[in-house]
Amino acid sequence: MLLQEISNLTSTESQWNPYPWYKEMRENHPVFYDAEQDVWNVFLYEHAKRVLFDHQFFSNKKERSFIPIPKIMDNRSNVNFCDPPEHRNRRALLAKAFTPRALEGWEPRIQTVVDELLLEMEGLSTVDIVQKLAIPLPVTVIAELLGVPSKDREKMKAWSDIIFLPYAKETYDDTAARKMQVMKEFHDYLYPIVLEKRKHPTDDIISDLTKAELEGEQLTDEEVVSSAMGLLGAGNETTTTLISHVFYSMLFDKPGIYQELRADLSLVPKLIEEVLRFRFPSTNDRKVVQDTDILGREMKQGQMVMVWTGAANRDESQFTGAEEFNIHRPENQHHLAFGAGPHFCLGAPLARMEARIALTSFVKRFADIRQVEGFDVIEHLTDSAMGQALKSLPIMVDLKG
């Protein structure tokens, strides 16, 4: 399924700022049927939550998807494209590594990586916060968490960027060919690492996967490789976007809020949750399991449902003053940016931790941030699975005196 064909947000500007379209759809077409692709679309918070939670009517076991990852990665270890109870067993293989308690042991190492990246910024008056922090931090952390050499982070980032590239009708075949080539290169890189860790396991996720059992059998080497590919890709894509948007929101959505954070660091987690709610145009999809009208329209078995969670997160019936960026709103944490229900994002605790440590450390070190004169966001965007993402964000920084 092609998101742009549903939304008609074909320009770079509209993909970066889909929120006026979200508002129009919430108010006028909250359950919208796209006949050309045979896809239902939901935009309201309660509808989105119902579809994401209710696997009896809306299944994640599907043949079609907007998710741009080739189906070659679909096997027993994949937590996507399946439902409970099968999903529960697969997710259990990975979940224990991403609980807040398990991640506590990684906090010192994340802090060290952040400190090293921030040290490189000292003495500079202008910093590209995407290239200097938002990209290297998550790919380094997820590589170390999995047990892959972080020295190869630029290579892994380049591979995952291509794997997560969105499809477009006019370039579909070329994009698919690029993805397959990159997945082969990524596979060939990871395969010997998996073989080595099966023989000599260490304290990391890949080693745990080589020892784990599913349905009474150990995962095959190929299944461990595809799991690592998926985690390396998803583990840096989401967090890079989050950290990039945190700085963009501080400069453009709520100028002046940086000083509020400096005065009270306890506001950092609240800012992160508001960025996730306000500026995270995420989507999910499900397949209709049986004919139903529970959302007020006649949906047929086998049809697809697109959940526009970025629209749901600005639903006024759920969030007071939803179109305003407000870190003090008490219900901000109820956003759906990480999904909901059994498929709630496995890496959400890690993404939140990395963003919290990065922002807290940055605020302590730098006295202020300011917009670069003449900045035009359109010149700094790139295609991503969610539409448009920041490939760069130059900001002016003042070192704390």
GROMACS .gro file of C-alpha atoms in nm:
model
  401
    1MET     CA    1   0.000   0.000   0.000
    2LEU     CA    2   0.128   0.345  -0.090
    3LEU     CA    3   0.061   0.617   0.168
    4GLN     CA    4   0.090   0.901  -0.081
    5GLU     CA    5  -0.175   0.745  -0.303
    6ILE     CA    6  -0.419   0.754  -0.011
    7SER     CA    7  -0.341   1.100   0.123
    8ASN     CA    8  -0.247   1.279  -0.201
    9LEU     CA    9   0.025   1.449   0.003
   10THR     CA   10   0.263   1.446  -0.290
   11SER     CA   11   0.474   1.756  -0.225
   12THR     CA   12   0.766   1.765   0.015
   13GLU     CA   13   0.596   2.048   0.204
   14SER     CA   14   0.271   1.859   0.259
   15GLN     CA   15   0.450   1.542   0.365
   16TRP     CA   16   0.650   1.734   0.625
   17ASN     CA   17   0.335   1.913   0.742
   18PRO     CA   18   0.042   1.668   0.700
   19TYR     CA   19  -0.139   1.811   1.003
   20PRO     CA   20  -0.388   2.033   0.814
   21TRP     CA   21  -0.493   1.724   0.614
   22TYR     CA   22  -0.517   1.522   0.935
   23LYS     CA   23  -0.749   1.787   1.080
   24GLU     CA   24  -0.968   1.792   0.770
   25MET     CA   25  -1.001   1.412   0.774
   26ARG     CA   26  -1.079   1.397   1.147
   27GLU     CA   27  -1.354   1.655   1.106
   28ASN     CA   28  -1.503   1.552   0.772
   29HIS     CA   29  -1.399   1.195   0.687
   30PRO     CA   30  -1.301   1.018   1.011
   31VAL     CA   31  -1.349   0.672   0.852
   32PHE     CA   32  -1.245   0.708   0.490
   33TYR     CA   33  -1.245   0.442   0.217
   34ASP     CA   34  -0.983   0.457  -0.058
   35ALA     CA   35  -1.141   0.254  -0.337
   36GLU     CA   36  -0.835   0.245  -0.562
   37GLN     CA   37  -0.625   0.055  -0.307
   38ASP     CA   38  -0.923  -0.101  -0.121
   39VAL     CA   39  -0.804   0.051   0.208
   40TRP     CA   40  -1.001   0.199   0.498
   41ASN     CA   41  -0.843   0.487   0.687
   42VAL     CA   42  -0.911   0.596   1.046
   43PHE     CA   43  -0.806   0.928   1.198
   44LEU     CA   44  -0.978   0.957   1.538
   45TYR     CA   45  -0.811   0.852   1.862
   46GLU     CA   46  -1.076   0.604   1.977
   47HIS     CA   47  -1.097   0.441   1.632
   48ALA     CA   48  -0.718   0.414   1.610
   49LYS     CA   49  -0.694   0.260   1.954
   50ARG     CA   50  -0.972   0.009   1.878
   51VAL     CA   51  -0.805  -0.110   1.558
   52LEU     CA   52  -0.463  -0.144   1.723
   53PHE     CA   53  -0.595  -0.335   2.026
   54ASP     CA   54  -0.862  -0.559   1.875
   55HIS     CA   55  -0.687  -0.842   1.690
   56GLN     CA   56  -1.013  -1.039   1.678
   57PHE     CA   57  -1.140  -0.795   1.413
   58PHE     CA   58  -0.817  -0.633   1.292
   59SER     CA   59  -0.522  -0.863   1.231
   60ASN     CA   60  -0.154  -0.788   1.187
   61LYS     CA   61  -0.124  -1.113   0.991
   62LYS     CA   62  -0.148  -0.967   0.645
   63GLU     CA   63  -0.034  -1.002   0.286
   64ARG     CA   64  -0.031  -0.629   0.212
   65SER     CA   65   0.130  -0.350   0.412
   66PHE     CA   66   0.263   0.004   0.383
   67ILE     CA   67   0.569  -0.110   0.584
   68PRO     CA   68   0.849  -0.089   0.327
   69ILE     CA   69   1.049  -0.391   0.446
   70PRO     CA   70   1.057  -0.676   0.188
   71LYS     CA   71   0.870  -0.990   0.292
   72ILE     CA   72   1.196  -1.185   0.287
   73MET     CA   73   1.234  -1.083   0.652
   74ASP     CA   74   0.909  -1.256   0.753
   75ASN     CA   75   0.988  -1.573   0.949
   76ARG     CA   76   0.934  -1.727   1.294
   77SER     CA   77   1.142  -1.464   1.470
   78ASN     CA   78   0.957  -1.167   1.315
   79VAL     CA   79   0.722  -1.000   1.562
   80ASN     CA   80   0.534  -0.829   1.278
   81PHE     CA   81   0.276  -0.995   1.053
   82CYS     CA   82   0.135  -1.217   1.330
   83ASP     CA   83  -0.122  -1.206   1.613
   84PRO     CA   84  -0.150  -1.342   1.968
   85PRO     CA   85  -0.084  -1.606   2.088
   86GLU     CA   86   0.182  -1.666   1.820
   87HIS     CA   87   0.296  -1.305   1.849
   88ARG     CA   88   0.331  -1.336   2.226
   89ASN     CA   89   0.577  -1.624   2.193
   90ARG     CA   90   0.786  -1.450   1.928
   91ARG     CA   91   0.795  -1.121   2.117
   92ALA     CA   92   0.907  -1.297   2.436
   93LEU     CA   93   1.236  -1.382   2.261
   94LEU     CA   94   1.322  -1.012   2.244
   95ALA     CA   95   1.112  -0.837   2.507
   96LYS     CA   96   1.329  -0.908   2.811
   97ALA     CA   97   1.620  -0.718   2.652
   98PHE     CA   98   1.411  -0.402   2.616
   99THR     CA   99   1.240  -0.374   2.954
  100PRO     CA  100   1.324  -0.060   3.154
  101ARG     CA  101   1.490  -0.276   3.421
  102ALA     CA  102   1.712  -0.455   3.168
  103LEU     CA  103   1.804  -0.125   3.006
  104GLU     CA  104   1.914   0.030   3.336
  105GLY     CA  105   2.243  -0.152   3.302
  106TRP     CA  106   2.299   0.020   2.967
  107GLU     CA  107   2.239   0.372   3.097
  108PRO     CA  108   2.609   0.436   3.187
  109ARG     CA  109   2.721   0.326   2.842
  110ILE     CA  110   2.456   0.544   2.671
  111GLN     CA  111   2.572   0.835   2.887
  112THR     CA  112   2.931   0.777   2.777
  113VAL     CA  113   2.835   0.777   2.409
  114VAL     CA  114   2.632   1.097   2.458
  115ASP     CA  115   2.919   1.267   2.642
  116GLU     CA  116   3.162   1.178   2.364
  117LEU     CA  117   2.929   1.319   2.098
  118LEU     CA  118   2.865   1.640   2.292
  119LEU     CA  119   3.236   1.690   2.356
  120GLU     CA  120   3.290   1.703   1.979
  121MET     CA  121   3.048   1.999   1.962
  122GLU     CA  122   3.232   2.218   2.211
  123GLY     CA  123   3.396   2.521   2.054
  124LEU     CA  124   3.153   2.519   1.760
  125SER     CA  125   2.903   2.801   1.714
  126THR     CA  126   2.686   2.604   1.470
  127VAL     CA  127   2.612   2.232   1.495
  128ASP     CA  128   2.419   1.995   1.271
  129ILE     CA  129   2.230   1.823   1.551
  130VAL     CA  130   2.100   1.545   1.324
  131GLN     CA  131   2.440   1.442   1.192
  132LYS     CA  132   2.627   1.501   1.519
  133LEU     CA  133   2.379   1.351   1.768
  134ALA     CA  134   2.047   1.218   1.637
  135ILE     CA  135   2.206   0.976   1.389
  136PRO     CA  136   2.523   0.847   1.561
  137LEU     CA  137   2.374   0.796   1.910
  138PRO     CA  138   2.098   0.541   1.838
  139VAL     CA  139   2.289   0.341   1.577
  140THR     CA  140   2.588   0.312   1.813
  141VAL     CA  141   2.369   0.206   2.105
  142ILE     CA  142   2.161  -0.052   1.917
  143ALA     CA  143   2.476  -0.196   1.756
  144GLU     CA  144   2.638  -0.246   2.096
  145LEU     CA  145   2.315  -0.381   2.244
  146LEU     CA  146   2.299  -0.644   1.971
  147GLY     CA  147   2.671  -0.715   1.981
  148VAL     CA  148   2.768  -0.574   1.641
  149PRO     CA  149   3.085  -0.363   1.600
  150SER     CA  150   2.979   0.001   1.641
  151LYS     CA  151   3.275   0.107   1.425
  152ASP     CA  152   3.061   0.000   1.128
  153ARG     CA  153   2.775   0.231   1.229
  154GLU     CA  154   2.785   0.445   0.914
  155LYS     CA  155   2.758   0.136   0.697
  156MET     CA  156   2.468  -0.003   0.904
  157LYS     CA  157   2.289   0.332   0.903
  158ALA     CA  158   2.317   0.353   0.524
  159TRP     CA  159   2.179   0.001   0.485
  160SER     CA  160   1.885   0.056   0.719
  161ASP     CA  161   1.800   0.389   0.553
  162ILE     CA  162   1.756   0.213   0.220
  163ILE     CA  163   1.564  -0.080   0.371
  164PHE     CA  164   1.316   0.167   0.526
  165LEU     CA  165   1.282   0.385   0.215
  166PRO     CA  166   0.914   0.438   0.128
  167TYR     CA  167   0.785   0.307  -0.203
  168ALA     CA  168   0.641   0.532  -0.474
  169LYS     CA  169   0.440   0.411  -0.772
  170GLU     CA  170   0.673   0.557  -1.037
  171THR     CA  171   0.995   0.420  -0.880
  172TYR     CA  172   0.864   0.101  -0.718
  173ASP     CA  173   1.076  -0.150  -0.912
  174ASP     CA  174   1.399   0.048  -0.873
  175THR     CA  175   1.342   0.093  -0.498
  176ALA     CA  176   1.262  -0.278  -0.456
  177ALA     CA  177   1.583  -0.373  -0.638
  178ARG     CA  178   1.790  -0.139  -0.417
  179LYS     CA  179   1.636  -0.289  -0.105
  180MET     CA  180   1.710  -0.646  -0.212
  181GLN     CA  181   2.073  -0.561  -0.292
  182VAL     CA  182   2.123  -0.387   0.042
  183MET     CA  183   1.956  -0.668   0.234
  184LYS     CA  184   2.198  -0.914   0.076
  185GLU     CA  185   2.493  -0.696   0.180
  186PHE     CA  186   2.351  -0.655   0.531
  187HIS     CA  187   2.287  -1.032   0.555
  188ASP     CA  188   2.639  -1.120   0.440
  189TYR     CA  189   2.781  -0.882   0.701
  190LEU     CA  190   2.576  -1.022   0.990
  191TYR     CA  191   2.588  -1.394   0.907
  192PRO     CA  192   2.949  -1.460   1.021
  193ILE     CA  193   2.882  -1.256   1.337
  194VAL     CA  194   2.587  -1.483   1.418
  195LEU     CA  195   2.796  -1.797   1.355
  196GLU     CA  196   3.070  -1.669   1.585
  197LYS     CA  197   2.826  -1.583   1.863
  198ARG     CA  198   2.662  -1.924   1.840
  199LYS     CA  199   3.003  -2.078   1.909
  200HIS     CA  200   3.120  -1.815   2.158
  201PRO     CA  201   2.821  -1.627   2.305
  202THR     CA  202   2.870  -1.298   2.486
  203ASP     CA  203   2.637  -1.064   2.676
  204ASP     CA  204   2.427  -0.923   2.391
  205ILE     CA  205   2.098  -0.978   2.210
  206ILE     CA  206   2.235  -1.175   1.913
  207SER     CA  207   2.398  -1.423   2.151
  208ASP     CA  208   2.069  -1.454   2.340
  209LEU     CA  209   1.885  -1.523   2.014
  210THR     CA  210   2.126  -1.801   1.919
  211LYS     CA  211   2.039  -1.974   2.248
  212ALA     CA  212   1.666  -1.899   2.250
  213GLU     CA  213   1.401  -2.158   2.171
  214LEU     CA  214   1.073  -2.110   1.985
  215GLU     CA  215   0.819  -2.388   1.945
  216GLY     CA  216   1.069  -2.628   2.104
  217GLU     CA  217   1.344  -2.549   1.853
  218GLN     CA  218   1.632  -2.306   1.840
  219LEU     CA  219   1.614  -2.026   1.588
  220THR     CA  220   1.806  -2.094   1.269
  221ASP     CA  221   2.105  -1.879   1.179
  222GLU     CA  222   1.896  -1.711   0.907
  223GLU     CA  223   1.623  -1.625   1.158
  224VAL     CA  224   1.875  -1.471   1.396
  225VAL     CA  225   2.023  -1.267   1.109
  226SER     CA  226   1.685  -1.132   1.000
  227SER     CA  227   1.596  -1.045   1.361
  228ALA     CA  228   1.921  -0.852   1.395
  229MET     CA  229   1.857  -0.671   1.067
  230GLY     CA  230   1.512  -0.566   1.179
  231LEU     CA  231   1.629  -0.447   1.521
  232LEU     CA  232   1.927  -0.257   1.381
  233GLY     CA  233   1.701  -0.081   1.132
  234ALA     CA  234   1.408  -0.003   1.360
  235GLY     CA  235   1.637   0.068   1.654
  236ASN     CA  236   1.795   0.370   1.491
  237GLU     CA  237   1.520   0.497   1.258
  238THR     CA  238   1.267   0.584   1.529
  239THR     CA  239   1.512   0.730   1.779
  240THR     CA  240   1.690   0.942   1.518
  241THR     CA  241   1.354   1.089   1.418
  242LEU     CA  242   1.258   1.150   1.782
  243ILE     CA  243   1.580   1.331   1.876
  244SER     CA  244   1.573   1.536   1.554
  245HIS     CA  245   1.215   1.642   1.621
  246VAL     CA  246   1.292   1.730   1.983
  247PHE     CA  247   1.538   1.996   1.869
  248TYR     CA  248   1.314   2.112   1.584
  249SER     CA  249   1.021   2.157   1.825
  250MET     CA  250   1.231   2.351   2.074
  251LEU     CA  251   1.334   2.593   1.800
  252PHE     CA  252   1.023   2.620   1.585
  253ASP     CA  253   0.716   2.476   1.761
  254LYS     CA  254   0.781   2.639   2.100
  255PRO     CA  255   1.070   2.888   2.084
  256GLY     CA  256   1.201   2.972   2.431
  257ILE     CA  257   1.119   2.638   2.587
  258TYR     CA  258   1.490   2.552   2.607
  259GLN     CA  259   1.533   2.796   2.896
  260GLU     CA  260   1.237   2.638   3.072
  261LEU     CA  261   1.418   2.303   3.056
  262ARG     CA  262   1.739   2.457   3.189
  263ALA     CA  263   1.547   2.585   3.488
  264ASP     CA  264   1.378   2.248   3.553
  265LEU     CA  265   1.531   1.930   3.408
  266SER     CA  266   1.235   1.726   3.532
  267LEU     CA  267   1.047   1.868   3.230
  268VAL     CA  268   1.269   1.676   2.986
  269PRO     CA  269   1.055   1.356   2.982
  270LYS     CA  270   0.741   1.568   2.939
  271LEU     CA  271   0.893   1.745   2.642
  272ILE     CA  272   0.982   1.410   2.484
  273GLU     CA  273   0.626   1.280   2.524
  274GLU     CA  274   0.483   1.598   2.374
  275VAL     CA  275   0.714   1.575   2.075
  276LEU     CA  276   0.599   1.216   2.023
  277ARG     CA  277   0.237   1.330   2.039
  278PHE     CA  278   0.266   1.652   1.843
  279ARG     CA  279   0.524   1.584   1.573
  280PHE     CA  280   0.537   1.213   1.497
  281PRO     CA  281   0.333   1.134   1.183
  282SER     CA  282   0.336   0.759   1.236
  283THR     CA  283   0.099   0.507   1.079
  284ASN     CA  284   0.005   0.143   1.128
  285ASP     CA  285  -0.198  -0.102   0.923
  286ARG     CA  286  -0.419  -0.403   0.990
  287LYS     CA  287  -0.630  -0.651   0.793
  288VAL     CA  288  -1.005  -0.688   0.853
  289VAL     CA  289  -1.054  -1.041   0.988
  290GLN     CA  290  -1.432  -1.058   0.950
  291ASP     CA  291  -1.708  -0.837   0.814
  292THR     CA  292  -1.779  -0.565   1.068
  293ASP     CA  293  -1.942  -0.225   1.118
  294ILE     CA  294  -1.796  -0.152   1.462
  295LEU     CA  295  -1.644   0.172   1.331
  296GLY     CA  296  -1.973   0.280   1.174
  297ARG     CA  297  -1.894   0.167   0.819
  298GLU     CA  298  -1.931  -0.170   0.648
  299MET     CA  299  -1.582  -0.321   0.634
  300LYS     CA  300  -1.531  -0.648   0.452
  301GLN     CA  301  -1.310  -0.942   0.544
  302GLY     CA  302  -0.967  -0.911   0.380
  303GLN     CA  303  -0.975  -0.535   0.336
  304MET     CA  304  -0.696  -0.327   0.488
  305VAL     CA  305  -0.724  -0.055   0.751
  306MET     CA  306  -0.468   0.226   0.773
  307VAL     CA  307  -0.436   0.378   1.121
  308TRP     CA  308  -0.314   0.737   1.102
  309THR     CA  309  -0.181   0.761   1.458
  310GLY     CA  310  -0.023   1.100   1.385
  311ALA     CA  311  -0.376   1.228   1.324
  312ALA     CA  312  -0.516   1.051   1.629
  313ASN     CA  313  -0.254   1.220   1.846
  314ARG     CA  314  -0.407   1.558   1.760
  315ASP     CA  315  -0.766   1.454   1.826
  316GLU     CA  316  -0.927   1.731   2.035
  317SER     CA  317  -1.160   1.481   2.200
  318GLN     CA  318  -0.857   1.318   2.362
  319PHE     CA  319  -0.605   1.601   2.399
  320THR     CA  320  -0.715   1.944   2.516
  321GLY     CA  321  -0.580   2.211   2.281
  322ALA     CA  322  -0.435   1.935   2.064
  323GLU     CA  323  -0.297   2.166   1.794
  324GLU     CA  324  -0.088   2.352   2.052
  325PHE     CA  325   0.259   2.232   2.159
  326ASN     CA  326   0.226   2.212   2.538
  327ILE     CA  327   0.457   2.003   2.755
  328HIS     CA  328   0.242   2.071   3.063
  329ARG     CA  329  -0.070   1.897   2.928
  330PRO     CA  330  -0.131   1.608   3.174
  331GLU     CA  331  -0.253   1.353   2.917
  332ASN     CA  332   0.041   1.381   2.675
  333GLN     CA  333   0.174   1.035   2.758
  334HIS     CA  334  -0.145   0.876   2.621
  335HIS     CA  335  -0.029   0.933   2.262
  336LEU     CA  336  -0.017   0.646   2.010
  337ALA     CA  337   0.319   0.728   1.849
  338PHE     CA  338   0.460   0.390   1.955
  339GLY     CA  339   0.137   0.208   1.869
  340ALA     CA  340  -0.088   0.034   2.119
  341GLY     CA  341  -0.197  -0.312   2.222
  342PRO     CA  342   0.010  -0.628   2.170
  343HIS     CA  343   0.225  -0.463   1.901
  344PHE     CA  344   0.327  -0.164   2.113
  345CYS     CA  345   0.679  -0.073   1.999
  346LEU     CA  346   0.934  -0.304   2.157
  347GLY     CA  347   1.203  -0.037   2.149
  348ALA     CA  348   0.997   0.242   2.309
  349PRO     CA  349   1.178   0.224   2.648
  350LEU     CA  350   1.516   0.241   2.473
  351ALA     CA  351   1.412   0.533   2.250
  352ARG     CA  352   1.281   0.727   2.550
  353MET     CA  353   1.596   0.656   2.752
  354GLU     CA  354   1.831   0.767   2.474
  355ALA     CA  355   1.632   1.085   2.410
  356ARG     CA  356   1.617   1.165   2.783
  357ILE     CA  357   1.990   1.116   2.841
  358ALA     CA  358   2.083   1.305   2.524
  359LEU     CA  359   1.860   1.606   2.594
  360THR     CA  360   1.939   1.627   2.965
  361SER     CA  361   2.313   1.617   2.897
  362PHE     CA  362   2.285   1.870   2.617
  363VAL     CA  363   2.087   2.117   2.829
  364LYS     CA  364   2.340   2.090   3.112
  365ARG     CA  365   2.629   2.159   2.878
  366PHE     CA  366   2.496   2.434   2.649
  367ALA     CA  367   2.348   2.763   2.768
  368ASP     CA  368   2.116   2.816   2.473
  369ILE     CA  369   2.021   2.715   2.119
  370ARG     CA  370   1.901   2.944   1.840
  371GLN     CA  371   1.773   2.915   1.486
  372VAL     CA  372   2.020   2.955   1.203
  373GLU     CA  373   1.932   3.263   1.001
  374GLY     CA  374   1.761   3.183   0.671
  375PHE     CA  375   1.689   2.821   0.766
  376ASP     CA  376   1.440   2.656   0.525
  377VAL     CA  377   1.330   2.317   0.650
  378ILE     CA  378   1.239   2.192   0.301
  379GLU     CA  379   1.606   2.201   0.204
  380HIS     CA  380   1.693   1.972   0.495
  381LEU     CA  381   1.448   1.685   0.441
  382THR     CA  382   1.480   1.333   0.308
  383ASP     CA  383   1.236   1.052   0.229
  384SER     CA  384   1.158   0.819   0.518
  385ALA     CA  385   0.909   0.547   0.602
  386MET     CA  386   0.696   0.813   0.773
  387GLY     CA  387   0.696   1.062   0.486
  388GLN     CA  388   0.972   1.320   0.532
  389ALA     CA  389   1.244   1.330   0.795
  390LEU     CA  390   1.522   1.573   0.878
  391LYS     CA  391   1.851   1.473   0.718
  392SER     CA  392   2.016   1.777   0.877
  393LEU     CA  393   1.927   2.049   1.127
  394PRO     CA  394   2.191   2.320   1.178
  395ILE     CA  395   2.146   2.505   1.507
  396MET     CA  396   2.343   2.780   1.678
  397VAL     CA  397   2.470   2.683   2.022
  398ASP     CA  398   2.604   2.883   2.316
  399LEU     CA  399   2.841   2.694   2.542
  400LYS     CA  400   2.756   2.721   2.910
  401GLY     CA  401   2.986   2.973   3.076
   0.00000   0.00000   0.00000
